[in-house]
Structure formats: structure tokens, C-alpha cells
Short mmCIF file of C-alpha atoms and ligand atoms in Angstrom, two decimals:
data_model
loop_
_atom_site.label_atom_id
_atom_site.label_comp_id
_atom_site.label_asym_id
_atom_site.label_seq_id
_atom_site.Cartn_x
_atom_site.Cartn_y
_atom_site.Cartn_z
CA MET A 1 -88.53 62.61 -14.15
CA ALA A 2 -92.39 63.87 -14.33
CA LYS A 3 -94.67 66.02 -12.11
CA LEU A 4 -97.62 64.04 -11.11
CA LYS A 5 -101.05 65.43 -10.16
CA ILE A 6 -101.92 65.75 -6.63
CA TYR A 7 -105.18 64.69 -5.76
CA THR A 8 -107.46 67.01 -3.36
CA PHE A 9 -110.07 66.23 -1.03
CA PRO A 10 -112.71 65.10 -1.73
CA ASP A 11 -111.27 62.84 -4.33
CA ILE A 12 -111.97 59.37 -3.50
CA VAL A 13 -108.58 57.92 -4.12
CA LEU A 14 -107.66 59.84 -0.94
CA ALA A 15 -110.16 57.56 1.27
CA LYS A 16 -108.92 54.38 -0.17
CA LYS A 17 -106.50 52.03 1.38
CA ALA A 18 -103.21 51.28 -0.57
CA LEU A 19 -102.21 47.77 -1.01
CA PRO A 20 -98.77 46.29 0.29
CA MET A 21 -96.33 46.20 -2.58
CA ALA A 22 -95.47 42.66 -3.36
CA ARG A 23 -91.97 43.60 -5.26
CA VAL A 24 -90.20 46.50 -6.47
CA GLU A 25 -90.78 46.65 -10.19
CA LYS A 26 -88.90 49.00 -12.81
CA SER A 27 -91.80 51.11 -12.84
CA THR A 28 -91.60 51.79 -8.85
CA PHE A 29 -88.10 53.57 -9.34
CA LYS A 30 -90.36 55.85 -11.96
CA LEU A 31 -92.79 56.46 -9.65
CA ALA A 32 -90.67 57.20 -6.54
CA ASP A 33 -88.69 59.89 -8.54
CA ASP A 34 -91.93 61.50 -9.97
CA MET A 35 -93.13 61.50 -6.53
CA LEU A 36 -89.93 63.40 -5.36
CA GLU A 37 -90.24 65.62 -8.05
CA THR A 38 -93.89 66.72 -7.21
CA MET A 39 -93.10 66.87 -3.75
CA TYR A 40 -90.30 69.19 -4.02
CA ASP A 41 -92.05 71.23 -6.53
CA ALA A 42 -95.22 71.72 -4.87
CA PRO A 43 -93.48 72.20 -2.16
CA GLY A 44 -94.05 69.41 0.46
CA ILE A 45 -92.07 67.57 3.13
CA GLY A 46 -93.81 64.32 2.02
CA LEU A 47 -96.27 62.59 -0.22
CA ALA A 48 -98.17 59.45 -0.10
CA ALA A 49 -98.91 57.41 -3.16
CA ASN A 50 -102.61 58.00 -2.65
CA GLN A 51 -102.02 61.50 -3.18
CA VAL A 52 -101.03 61.04 -6.91
CA GLY A 53 -103.67 58.39 -7.68
CA ILE A 54 -101.98 55.28 -6.90
CA LEU A 55 -102.91 52.78 -4.43
CA GLU A 56 -99.76 51.18 -3.34
CA ARG A 57 -97.80 51.40 -0.02
CA ILE A 58 -95.18 53.80 -0.80
CA LEU A 59 -94.40 57.13 0.46
CA VAL A 60 -91.32 59.73 0.11
CA ILE A 61 -89.97 62.37 2.48
CA ASP A 62 -87.90 64.91 2.99
CA THR A 63 -87.95 67.38 5.95
CA ASP A 64 -84.47 68.65 5.73
CA TYR A 65 -84.17 70.18 2.14
CA GLU A 66 -84.15 74.15 1.70
CA THR A 67 -84.88 76.08 -1.15
CA GLU A 68 -82.97 79.22 -2.26
CA ASP A 69 -83.65 81.62 -5.32
CA SER A 70 -80.88 80.92 -7.79
CA GLU A 71 -78.38 83.79 -7.92
CA ASP A 72 -78.99 84.34 -11.62
CA GLY A 73 -82.99 84.99 -11.02
CA SER A 74 -83.81 81.89 -13.40
CA GLY A 75 -85.64 80.46 -10.45
CA GLU A 76 -85.48 78.19 -7.44
CA MET A 77 -82.58 76.06 -6.19
CA ILE A 78 -83.21 72.91 -3.93
CA THR A 79 -80.42 72.07 -1.55
CA HIS A 80 -79.72 70.11 1.39
CA LYS A 81 -81.86 67.20 -0.21
CA ASN A 82 -82.08 63.98 2.18
CA SER A 83 -84.91 62.32 0.48
CA ARG A 84 -86.23 58.99 1.89
CA ILE A 85 -88.55 56.54 0.07
CA LEU A 86 -90.55 54.04 2.33
CA ILE A 87 -92.21 50.94 0.84
CA ASN A 88 -94.64 49.06 3.20
CA PRO A 89 -93.81 51.03 6.28
CA GLU A 90 -95.19 49.91 9.50
CA ILE A 91 -94.64 51.13 12.96
CA ILE A 92 -92.74 49.12 15.40
CA TYR A 93 -92.45 51.54 18.22
CA ARG A 94 -94.20 54.46 19.52
CA GLU A 95 -93.84 56.87 22.65
CA GLY A 96 -95.11 60.14 23.92
CA ALA A 97 -97.19 62.68 22.28
CA GLN A 98 -96.60 65.87 20.40
CA ILE A 99 -98.92 68.39 18.78
CA PHE A 100 -98.24 70.08 15.57
CA GLU A 101 -100.19 72.21 13.30
CA GLU A 102 -100.46 70.01 10.06
CA GLY A 103 -101.54 70.99 6.66
CA CYS A 104 -101.57 68.91 3.60
CA LEU A 105 -101.01 69.04 -0.24
CA SER A 106 -104.19 67.39 -0.58
CA VAL A 107 -106.24 69.80 1.42
CA PRO A 108 -106.15 73.21 0.33
CA GLU A 109 -105.63 76.07 2.81
CA TYR A 110 -106.37 74.82 5.78
CA THR A 111 -104.46 73.50 8.88
CA ALA A 112 -105.34 72.39 12.09
CA ASP A 113 -103.41 71.18 15.43
CA VAL A 114 -103.17 67.01 15.25
CA LYS A 115 -101.80 65.00 18.16
CA ARG A 116 -99.17 62.34 17.19
CA PHE A 117 -96.56 60.23 18.40
CA ASP A 118 -93.56 61.78 19.61
CA LYS A 119 -91.28 59.16 18.73
CA ILE A 120 -91.84 56.39 16.40
CA LYS A 121 -89.92 53.20 14.85
CA VAL A 122 -90.89 52.37 11.50
CA LYS A 123 -89.75 49.30 9.65
CA TYR A 124 -90.29 49.29 5.96
CA GLN A 125 -88.44 48.28 2.58
CA THR A 126 -86.08 50.40 0.57
CA ILE A 127 -86.41 51.10 -3.00
CA ASP A 128 -83.89 48.26 -3.61
CA GLY A 129 -86.03 45.54 -1.67
CA VAL A 130 -83.83 45.68 1.64
CA SER A 131 -85.76 45.60 5.13
CA ARG A 132 -84.81 48.63 6.98
CA GLU A 133 -85.73 50.14 10.49
CA LEU A 134 -86.13 54.28 10.66
CA SER A 135 -86.31 56.16 14.03
CA ALA A 136 -87.86 59.31 14.01
CA GLU A 137 -88.86 62.08 16.48
CA GLY A 138 -90.24 65.45 16.05
CA LEU A 139 -91.24 66.97 12.34
CA LEU A 140 -90.14 63.61 10.93
CA ALA A 141 -92.08 61.51 13.24
CA VAL A 142 -95.27 63.83 12.35
CA ALA A 143 -94.24 63.66 8.49
CA VAL A 144 -94.02 59.87 8.86
CA GLN A 145 -97.37 59.31 10.66
CA HIS A 146 -98.98 61.92 8.30
CA GLU A 147 -98.20 59.77 5.22
CA MET A 148 -98.80 56.66 6.54
CA ASP A 149 -102.30 57.75 7.35
CA HIS A 150 -102.50 58.45 3.47
CA LEU A 151 -101.81 54.86 2.68
CA ASP A 152 -104.63 54.04 4.98
CA GLY A 153 -107.14 56.19 3.36
CA LYS A 154 -106.93 58.89 6.15
CA LEU A 155 -106.40 62.60 6.10
CA PHE A 156 -105.47 64.61 8.68
CA ILE A 157 -108.84 66.33 9.06
CA ASP A 158 -109.98 62.73 9.83
CA ARG A 159 -108.31 63.24 13.21
CA LEU A 160 -110.38 66.13 14.10
CA SER A 161 -113.38 65.90 16.70
CA ALA A 162 -116.31 64.38 14.79
CA ILE A 163 -118.37 67.98 14.72
CA LYS A 164 -115.14 69.99 13.37
CA LYS A 165 -114.41 67.24 11.01
CA GLU A 166 -118.09 67.39 9.52
CA LEU A 167 -117.85 70.97 9.39
CA VAL A 168 -114.19 71.43 7.92
CA LYS A 169 -115.43 68.94 5.15
CA LYS A 170 -118.63 70.71 4.40
CA LYS A 171 -116.42 73.90 3.95
CA LEU A 172 -113.60 72.20 1.97
CA ARG A 173 -116.71 70.48 -0.23
CA ALA A 174 -118.05 73.97 -0.84
CA GLU A 175 -114.91 75.86 -1.82
CA ARG A 176 -114.21 73.07 -4.27
CA ARG A 177 -117.28 73.32 -6.02
CA GLU A 178 -117.04 77.23 -6.18
CA ARG A 179 -113.10 76.76 -7.56
CA GLU A 180 -114.50 74.38 -10.01
CA ALA A 181 -117.70 76.56 -11.14
CA ALA A 182 -115.57 79.69 -11.73
CA LEU A 183 -112.56 77.78 -13.56
CA ALA A 184 -115.63 76.12 -15.75
CA ALA A 185 -116.80 79.94 -16.30
CA GLY A 186 -113.17 80.71 -17.28
CA ASP A 187 -112.05 82.44 -14.36
CA LEU A 188 -108.19 81.21 -14.09
CA SER A 189 -107.93 83.87 -10.90
CA VAL A 190 -109.14 80.81 -8.67
CA LEU A 191 -106.02 78.55 -9.54
CA ARG A 192 -103.99 78.17 -6.60
CA LYS A 193 -100.71 79.98 -6.49
CA LYS A 194 -97.54 78.16 -5.52
CA ARG A 195 -97.41 77.64 -2.01
CA LYS A 196 -94.71 79.42 -0.03
CA LYS A 197 -95.06 77.05 3.42
CA LYS A 198 -93.81 73.25 2.96
CA GLU A 199 -96.87 71.27 3.40
CA ILE A 200 -96.78 67.62 4.93
NI1 LIG B 301 -100.90 65.04 3.34
#
């Protein structure tokens, strides 16, 4: 397994639509493994292929795991894993509404309330090519909808009002330029510290 680079706004791959996966290849298993490792390390509760620079309709999700410091102090341990891999996901049922304060591994240090469906049913293929359905509500429903947006080239900030969206994008672009200029000048203090909170 390998940790992959997570692309961040305004990297163009995040604004592109991922293409349906015609079949699961050997490389798909590796991609899914690598995406899960990258998600757990970030830490995140979901990751879509666009975020690691791949335009295929595959996403990984785990809203259940816990991170604990290992007893010998050697680092962190992840327990209660419940990883899901969804290929070519499609929402086939939607109900109600919920508002959740979303963040995103691809949108550094910004969160905003986003309105999503409260309950959904998703049709998808497993990594073994089997057709399945997943019923989700609450946080899992938020995460699935957020990751599916990624596959369509959409970020949660694209769901804000037009005025707010432009302001936020301008601010994020400026912050990124500042970070890159500082790095180029050898100032490593701007490198992001490991997140504490799990992002979507
Ligand atoms: Ni995200």
C-alpha cells in the first residue's frame, strides 16, 4: 500500500468529471487500497478518486473507525474499521434534508454548513464487480453525497450561495499562493500539520 498525494483546490482535477469504470482491473484493487490508506492517514472519513488525481468513478468511505494512541507510544492505532469501496455509485432514492458542517481534505482549513438529503439509497458495484445497494442516513449519507459530488467535479464550496462561493474561492486561492511563495522561500512552517478532526 502507498499513501497518495491529495490534490487541493484549485487543482483542476477536482473540477473534472470522473468517468465510469468499465471493469475492475488488478490496478483497481491497488488504487482502492491506496485510497483507504490515504484516507485513514489524512485522517478522513471519505475520499474520491479525483482527490488523488484519478478520474474514475470510485470512492472509499469509513464513518465508523476510531483512532487511538498505541500503548507503547509508537504512534496511532486505528480500530473499528468499517471500510466501504463504492464503484460507479448512483443515487436511486433520496428523502428529507439535513444540514451538516462540512470540511474536505481537498479544501484546507475551511468548513461551511451544507444542505444534503437526509436518507439516500445508492446503487454501486463492489470491488469484486457485484452490484449492491447501500441505504445511508445521517453522517454516512452526508459522506456518500459529498464524495459523489467529487466524482462530478464538485466541491462542497460549490454548493454555497454564488456570492459566498466566489469570496471563499478567492480567499482559498490567495492562501494557497501565500503558502507556495513561503515554501519556495524555504519557510516550512506553512506546511500543514496533521489534522486532528476527520474531514470528509
Ligand atoms: Ni471532500
